Amino acid sequence: MIGAMARRALQGAQSALERAQRASPVGTSALTGFSVMAVGDGMVQVGTKSEGVDPQRLLVGSLYNGCVYSPLMFVWWGRLDRVWPGRTLGAVARKVIANQFVVTPINSLAFISWTSTLGAAVGALRTGGEVDWAEVRTRTQKQLRTELPELLAYSCCFWPVAHSLNFAFVPLPLRIVFMSACSVGWGGYLSFCANRDRTRAS
């Protein structure tokens, strides 16, 4: 009984999501991405910070995933499907390689830069102070030197597997959901790395 009810609920949610994707694919992708990052980073903060959740960090990271990453990935995946259609081993391998060597470095660099820059701006708005952009630039450059190699190394162990499953088995309307689920842990880890220096300083 419970299993049947759960299946019906999941089927209903899937149908609703597919309808939303057809009506507004980019908007739905943005909302999904925002929600997943909020959940993922919230989980990381609860698990690693004794003082609880930092709403500024949560907002900045979620905005990136919702406004930048998820909409762009929806468009990018659609283009990859047009360039290398199908789910053959060769097509999937090409898409995975393209994602790993094109998207992953740019995304990691952009996320750390976004978090440092927008985080400083949001913090200044909250406190009524001014942003020292020279200090922000110096801190961002330091984070990129220290955090980016680690992120790229770990990404080689995680994202190729996730993208292989994504391109081989998941239809396009549901890919944001699947990859967003994968991003719960990874997105939280990215946000943790991007904010580690600021957390230690505070």
PDB file of C-alpha atoms in Angstrom:
ATOM      1  CA  MET A   1       0.000   0.000   0.000  1.00  0.00           C
ATOM      2  CA  ILE A   2       2.672   2.487   1.025  1.00  0.00           C
ATOM      3  CA  GLY A   3       4.854   1.460  -1.918  1.00  0.00           C
ATOM      4  CA  ALA A   4       2.003   1.979  -4.381  1.00  0.00           C
ATOM      5  CA  MET A   5       1.199   5.374  -2.899  1.00  0.00           C
ATOM      6  CA  ALA A   6       4.860   6.381  -3.118  1.00  0.00           C
ATOM      7  CA  ARG A   7       5.027   5.294  -6.775  1.00  0.00           C
ATOM      8  CA  ARG A   8       1.907   7.279  -7.621  1.00  0.00           C
ATOM      9  CA  ALA A   9       3.297  10.333  -5.831  1.00  0.00           C
ATOM     10  CA  LEU A  10       6.594  10.054  -7.720  1.00  0.00           C
ATOM     11  CA  GLN A  11       4.809   9.580 -11.036  1.00  0.00           C
ATOM     12  CA  GLY A  12       2.658  12.625 -10.323  1.00  0.00           C
ATOM     13  CA  ALA A  13       5.705  14.690  -9.423  1.00  0.00           C
ATOM     14  CA  GLN A  14       7.492  13.546 -12.562  1.00  0.00           C
ATOM     15  CA  SER A  15       4.515  14.452 -14.742  1.00  0.00           C
ATOM     16  CA  ALA A  16       4.248  17.877 -13.120  1.00  0.00           C
ATOM     17  CA  LEU A  17       7.941  18.495 -13.626  1.00  0.00           C
ATOM     18  CA  GLU A  18       7.802  17.468 -17.270  1.00  0.00           C
ATOM     19  CA  ARG A  19       4.867  19.815 -17.850  1.00  0.00           C
ATOM     20  CA  ALA A  20       6.791  22.637 -16.183  1.00  0.00           C
ATOM     21  CA  GLN A  21       9.865  21.851 -18.287  1.00  0.00           C
ATOM     22  CA  ARG A  22       7.821  21.998 -21.480  1.00  0.00           C
ATOM     23  CA  ALA A  23       6.182  25.268 -20.462  1.00  0.00           C
ATOM     24  CA  SER A  24       9.322  26.989 -19.164  1.00  0.00           C
ATOM     25  CA  PRO A  25      12.474  24.858 -19.473  1.00  0.00           C
ATOM     26  CA  VAL A  26      14.963  27.514 -18.389  1.00  0.00           C
ATOM     27  CA  GLY A  27      12.807  28.825 -15.548  1.00  0.00           C
ATOM     28  CA  THR A  28      12.145  25.336 -14.229  1.00  0.00           C
ATOM     29  CA  SER A  29      15.832  24.515 -14.433  1.00  0.00           C
ATOM     30  CA  ALA A  30      16.668  27.682 -12.502  1.00  0.00           C
ATOM     31  CA  LEU A  31      14.186  26.925  -9.728  1.00  0.00           C
ATOM     32  CA  THR A  32      15.390  23.333  -9.450  1.00  0.00           C
ATOM     33  CA  GLY A  33      19.019  24.407  -9.304  1.00  0.00           C
ATOM     34  CA  PHE A  34      18.354  27.046  -6.661  1.00  0.00           C
ATOM     35  CA  SER A  35      16.474  24.585  -4.469  1.00  0.00           C
ATOM     36  CA  VAL A  36      19.097  21.859  -4.745  1.00  0.00           C
ATOM     37  CA  MET A  37      21.985  24.147  -3.837  1.00  0.00           C
ATOM     38  CA  ALA A  38      20.052  25.490  -0.867  1.00  0.00           C
ATOM     39  CA  VAL A  39      19.468  21.937   0.386  1.00  0.00           C
ATOM     40  CA  GLY A  40      23.014  20.784  -0.350  1.00  0.00           C
ATOM     41  CA  ASP A  41      24.849  23.705   1.197  1.00  0.00           C
ATOM     42  CA  GLY A  42      22.455  23.749   4.129  1.00  0.00           C
ATOM     43  CA  MET A  43      23.288  20.106   4.807  1.00  0.00           C
ATOM     44  CA  VAL A  44      27.018  20.810   4.614  1.00  0.00           C
ATOM     45  CA  GLN A  45      26.756  23.738   6.999  1.00  0.00           C
ATOM     46  CA  VAL A  46      24.641  21.828   9.500  1.00  0.00           C
ATOM     47  CA  GLY A  47      27.160  18.984   9.399  1.00  0.00           C
ATOM     48  CA  THR A  48      30.321  21.088   9.631  1.00  0.00           C
ATOM     49  CA  LYS A  49      29.468  24.315  11.486  1.00  0.00           C
ATOM     50  CA  SER A  50      28.593  24.313  15.147  1.00  0.00           C
ATOM     51  CA  GLU A  51      27.009  27.779  14.913  1.00  0.00           C
ATOM     52  CA  GLY A  52      24.387  26.644  12.394  1.00  0.00           C
ATOM     53  CA  VAL A  53      23.468  27.823   8.898  1.00  0.00           C
ATOM     54  CA  ASP A  54      24.955  31.005   7.432  1.00  0.00           C
ATOM     55  CA  PRO A  55      22.072  32.543   5.419  1.00  0.00           C
ATOM     56  CA  GLN A  56      24.416  34.760   3.384  1.00  0.00           C
ATOM     57  CA  ARG A  57      26.500  31.829   2.227  1.00  0.00           C
ATOM     58  CA  LEU A  58      23.352  29.815   1.512  1.00  0.00           C
ATOM     59  CA  LEU A  59      21.806  32.605  -0.567  1.00  0.00           C
ATOM     60  CA  VAL A  60      24.924  33.373  -2.597  1.00  0.00           C
ATOM     61  CA  GLY A  61      25.578  29.736  -3.496  1.00  0.00           C
ATOM     62  CA  SER A  62      21.942  29.006  -4.304  1.00  0.00           C
ATOM     63  CA  LEU A  63      21.702  32.041  -6.555  1.00  0.00           C
ATOM     64  CA  TYR A  64      24.683  30.827  -8.549  1.00  0.00           C
ATOM     65  CA  ASN A  65      23.232  27.381  -9.046  1.00  0.00           C
ATOM     66  CA  GLY A  66      19.797  28.748  -9.886  1.00  0.00           C
ATOM     67  CA  CYS A  67      20.690  31.768 -12.004  1.00  0.00           C
ATOM     68  CA  VAL A  68      23.871  30.579 -13.733  1.00  0.00           C
ATOM     69  CA  TYR A  69      24.689  26.888 -13.644  1.00  0.00           C
ATOM     70  CA  SER A  70      21.360  25.093 -14.091  1.00  0.00           C
ATOM     71  CA  PRO A  71      19.910  27.214 -16.936  1.00  0.00           C
ATOM     72  CA  LEU A  72      23.199  27.148 -18.836  1.00  0.00           C
ATOM     73  CA  MET A  73      23.555  23.396 -18.384  1.00  0.00           C
ATOM     74  CA  PHE A  74      20.062  22.769 -19.697  1.00  0.00           C
ATOM     75  CA  VAL A  75      20.941  24.641 -22.887  1.00  0.00           C
ATOM     76  CA  TRP A  76      24.429  23.069 -23.085  1.00  0.00           C
ATOM     77  CA  TRP A  77      23.127  19.510 -22.741  1.00  0.00           C
ATOM     78  CA  GLY A  78      20.555  20.134 -25.434  1.00  0.00           C
ATOM     79  CA  ARG A  79      23.280  21.290 -27.804  1.00  0.00           C
ATOM     80  CA  LEU A  80      25.456  18.292 -27.004  1.00  0.00           C
ATOM     81  CA  ASP A  81      22.526  16.039 -27.867  1.00  0.00           C
ATOM     82  CA  ARG A  82      22.207  17.750 -31.237  1.00  0.00           C
ATOM     83  CA  VAL A  83      25.932  17.460 -31.979  1.00  0.00           C
ATOM     84  CA  TRP A  84      26.234  13.840 -30.755  1.00  0.00           C
ATOM     85  CA  PRO A  85      22.714  12.400 -30.785  1.00  0.00           C
ATOM     86  CA  GLY A  86      21.804   9.070 -29.291  1.00  0.00           C
ATOM     87  CA  ARG A  87      22.957   7.020 -26.328  1.00  0.00           C
ATOM     88  CA  THR A  88      25.645   4.883 -27.913  1.00  0.00           C
ATOM     89  CA  LEU A  89      28.912   4.408 -26.077  1.00  0.00           C
ATOM     90  CA  GLY A  90      30.692   6.778 -28.449  1.00  0.00           C
ATOM     91  CA  ALA A  91      28.100   9.544 -28.139  1.00  0.00           C
ATOM     92  CA  VAL A  92      27.979   9.303 -24.339  1.00  0.00           C
ATOM     93  CA  ALA A  93      31.789   9.276 -24.091  1.00  0.00           C
ATOM     94  CA  ARG A  94      32.088  12.418 -26.226  1.00  0.00           C
ATOM     95  CA  LYS A  95      29.521  14.277 -24.123  1.00  0.00           C
ATOM     96  CA  VAL A  96      31.199  13.233 -20.880  1.00  0.00           C
ATOM     97  CA  ILE A  97      34.621  14.341 -22.110  1.00  0.00           C
ATOM     98  CA  ALA A  98      33.218  17.671 -23.323  1.00  0.00           C
ATOM     99  CA  ASN A  99      31.613  18.306 -19.944  1.00  0.00           C
ATOM    100  CA  GLN A 100      34.690  17.347 -17.970  1.00  0.00           C
ATOM    101  CA  PHE A 101      37.182  19.409 -19.941  1.00  0.00           C
ATOM    102  CA  VAL A 102      34.987  22.406 -20.837  1.00  0.00           C
ATOM    103  CA  VAL A 103      32.370  22.813 -18.132  1.00  0.00           C
ATOM    104  CA  THR A 104      34.083  21.588 -14.961  1.00  0.00           C
ATOM    105  CA  PRO A 105      37.069  23.985 -14.933  1.00  0.00           C
ATOM    106  CA  ILE A 106      34.935  26.983 -15.924  1.00  0.00           C
ATOM    107  CA  ASN A 107      32.223  26.131 -13.416  1.00  0.00           C
ATOM    108  CA  SER A 108      34.650  25.675 -10.525  1.00  0.00           C
ATOM    109  CA  LEU A 109      36.458  28.928 -11.311  1.00  0.00           C
ATOM    110  CA  ALA A 110      33.208  30.841 -11.807  1.00  0.00           C
ATOM    111  CA  PHE A 111      31.620  29.518  -8.623  1.00  0.00           C
ATOM    112  CA  ILE A 112      34.534  30.472  -6.392  1.00  0.00           C
ATOM    113  CA  SER A 113      34.742  33.922  -7.996  1.00  0.00           C
ATOM    114  CA  TRP A 114      30.981  34.453  -7.745  1.00  0.00           C
ATOM    115  CA  THR A 115      30.885  33.392  -4.104  1.00  0.00           C
ATOM    116  CA  SER A 116      33.741  35.655  -3.109  1.00  0.00           C
ATOM    117  CA  THR A 117      32.503  38.694  -5.031  1.00  0.00           C
ATOM    118  CA  LEU A 118      28.764  38.488  -4.410  1.00  0.00           C
ATOM    119  CA  GLY A 119      29.345  37.365  -0.853  1.00  0.00           C
ATOM    120  CA  ALA A 120      31.322  40.530  -0.181  1.00  0.00           C
ATOM    121  CA  ALA A 121      28.595  42.677  -1.734  1.00  0.00           C
ATOM    122  CA  VAL A 122      25.801  40.986   0.218  1.00  0.00           C
ATOM    123  CA  GLY A 123      27.802  41.242   3.423  1.00  0.00           C
ATOM    124  CA  ALA A 124      28.283  44.966   2.892  1.00  0.00           C
ATOM    125  CA  LEU A 125      24.559  45.430   2.317  1.00  0.00           C
ATOM    126  CA  ARG A 126      23.763  43.573   5.525  1.00  0.00           C
ATOM    127  CA  THR A 127      26.181  45.589   7.627  1.00  0.00           C
ATOM    128  CA  GLY A 128      25.866  48.932   5.850  1.00  0.00           C
ATOM    129  CA  GLY A 129      29.597  49.024   5.182  1.00  0.00           C
ATOM    130  CA  GLU A 130      31.664  49.358   2.038  1.00  0.00           C
ATOM    131  CA  VAL A 131      33.353  46.651   0.009  1.00  0.00           C
ATOM    132  CA  ASP A 132      37.128  46.640  -0.191  1.00  0.00           C
ATOM    133  CA  TRP A 133      37.319  45.308  -3.743  1.00  0.00           C
ATOM    134  CA  ALA A 134      41.109  45.127  -3.700  1.00  0.00           C
ATOM    135  CA  GLU A 135      40.908  42.803  -0.699  1.00  0.00           C
ATOM    136  CA  VAL A 136      38.149  40.797  -2.389  1.00  0.00           C
ATOM    137  CA  ARG A 137      40.285  40.376  -5.491  1.00  0.00           C
ATOM    138  CA  THR A 138      43.299  39.278  -3.431  1.00  0.00           C
ATOM    139  CA  ARG A 139      41.222  36.783  -1.457  1.00  0.00           C
ATOM    140  CA  THR A 140      39.620  35.391  -4.618  1.00  0.00           C
ATOM    141  CA  GLN A 141      42.987  34.901  -6.303  1.00  0.00           C
ATOM    142  CA  LYS A 142      44.273  33.101  -3.222  1.00  0.00           C
ATOM    143  CA  GLN A 143      41.225  30.821  -3.159  1.00  0.00           C
ATOM    144  CA  LEU A 144      41.627  29.997  -6.833  1.00  0.00           C
ATOM    145  CA  ARG A 145      45.274  29.072  -6.319  1.00  0.00           C
ATOM    146  CA  THR A 146      44.609  26.902  -3.284  1.00  0.00           C
ATOM    147  CA  GLU A 147      41.134  25.460  -3.905  1.00  0.00           C
ATOM    148  CA  LEU A 148      40.801  25.076  -7.680  1.00  0.00           C
ATOM    149  CA  PRO A 149      43.374  22.280  -8.177  1.00  0.00           C
ATOM    150  CA  GLU A 150      41.763  20.268  -5.375  1.00  0.00           C
ATOM    151  CA  LEU A 151      38.283  20.736  -6.836  1.00  0.00           C
ATOM    152  CA  LEU A 152      39.377  19.694 -10.313  1.00  0.00           C
ATOM    153  CA  ALA A 153      41.156  16.625  -8.978  1.00  0.00           C
ATOM    154  CA  TYR A 154      38.139  15.454  -6.999  1.00  0.00           C
ATOM    155  CA  SER A 155      35.804  16.240  -9.903  1.00  0.00           C
ATOM    156  CA  CYS A 156      37.577  13.636 -12.030  1.00  0.00           C
ATOM    157  CA  CYS A 157      36.414  10.961  -9.610  1.00  0.00           C
ATOM    158  CA  PHE A 158      32.784  12.085  -9.417  1.00  0.00           C
ATOM    159  CA  TRP A 159      31.417  13.944 -12.431  1.00  0.00           C
ATOM    160  CA  PRO A 160      32.415  11.565 -15.264  1.00  0.00           C
ATOM    161  CA  VAL A 161      30.387   8.811 -13.595  1.00  0.00           C
ATOM    162  CA  ALA A 162      27.437  11.127 -12.945  1.00  0.00           C
ATOM    163  CA  HIS A 163      27.458  12.479 -16.503  1.00  0.00           C
ATOM    164  CA  SER A 164      27.772   8.992 -17.987  1.00  0.00           C
ATOM    165  CA  LEU A 165      24.594   7.944 -16.199  1.00  0.00           C
ATOM    166  CA  ASN A 166      22.955  11.240 -17.129  1.00  0.00           C
ATOM    167  CA  PHE A 167      23.593  10.982 -20.862  1.00  0.00           C
ATOM    168  CA  ALA A 168      23.079   7.232 -21.107  1.00  0.00           C
ATOM    169  CA  PHE A 169      19.838   6.792 -19.192  1.00  0.00           C
ATOM    170  CA  VAL A 170      18.122  10.092 -18.302  1.00  0.00           C
ATOM    171  CA  PRO A 171      15.837  11.871 -20.802  1.00  0.00           C
ATOM    172  CA  LEU A 172      16.522  15.566 -21.355  1.00  0.00           C
ATOM    173  CA  PRO A 173      13.483  16.874 -19.411  1.00  0.00           C
ATOM    174  CA  LEU A 174      14.645  15.029 -16.290  1.00  0.00           C
ATOM    175  CA  ARG A 175      18.377  15.668 -16.517  1.00  0.00           C
ATOM    176  CA  ILE A 176      18.299  18.773 -14.358  1.00  0.00           C
ATOM    177  CA  VAL A 177      16.542  16.769 -11.651  1.00  0.00           C
ATOM    178  CA  PHE A 178      19.058  13.938 -11.804  1.00  0.00           C
ATOM    179  CA  MET A 179      22.125  16.160 -11.947  1.00  0.00           C
ATOM    180  CA  SER A 180      20.670  18.409  -9.273  1.00  0.00           C
ATOM    181  CA  ALA A 181      20.375  15.366  -7.038  1.00  0.00           C
ATOM    182  CA  CYS A 182      24.032  14.615  -7.739  1.00  0.00           C
ATOM    183  CA  SER A 183      24.832  18.251  -7.042  1.00  0.00           C
ATOM    184  CA  VAL A 184      23.437  18.131  -3.501  1.00  0.00           C
ATOM    185  CA  GLY A 185      26.671  16.689  -2.169  1.00  0.00           C
ATOM    186  CA  TRP A 186      29.009  18.181  -4.744  1.00  0.00           C
ATOM    187  CA  GLY A 187      27.439  21.635  -4.625  1.00  0.00           C
ATOM    188  CA  GLY A 188      27.666  21.660  -0.870  1.00  0.00           C
ATOM    189  CA  TYR A 189      31.332  20.676  -1.111  1.00  0.00           C
ATOM    190  CA  LEU A 190      32.001  23.448  -3.632  1.00  0.00           C
ATOM    191  CA  SER A 191      30.339  26.001  -1.398  1.00  0.00           C
ATOM    192  CA  PHE A 192      32.254  24.738   1.617  1.00  0.00           C
ATOM    193  CA  CYS A 193      35.570  25.124  -0.233  1.00  0.00           C
ATOM    194  CA  ALA A 194      34.677  28.549  -1.595  1.00  0.00           C
ATOM    195  CA  ASN A 195      33.746  29.842   1.853  1.00  0.00           C
ATOM    196  CA  ARG A 196      36.383  28.057   3.940  1.00  0.00           C
ATOM    197  CA  ASP A 197      38.731  31.010   4.225  1.00  0.00           C
ATOM    198  CA  ARG A 198      35.889  33.372   5.185  1.00  0.00           C
ATOM    199  CA  THR A 199      34.647  30.909   7.811  1.00  0.00           C
ATOM    200  CA  ARG A 200      38.094  30.594   9.373  1.00  0.00           C
ATOM    201  CA  ALA A 201      38.565  34.353   9.384  1.00  0.00           C
ATOM    202  CA  SER A 202      35.280  34.864  11.198  1.00  0.00           C
TER     203      SER A 202
END
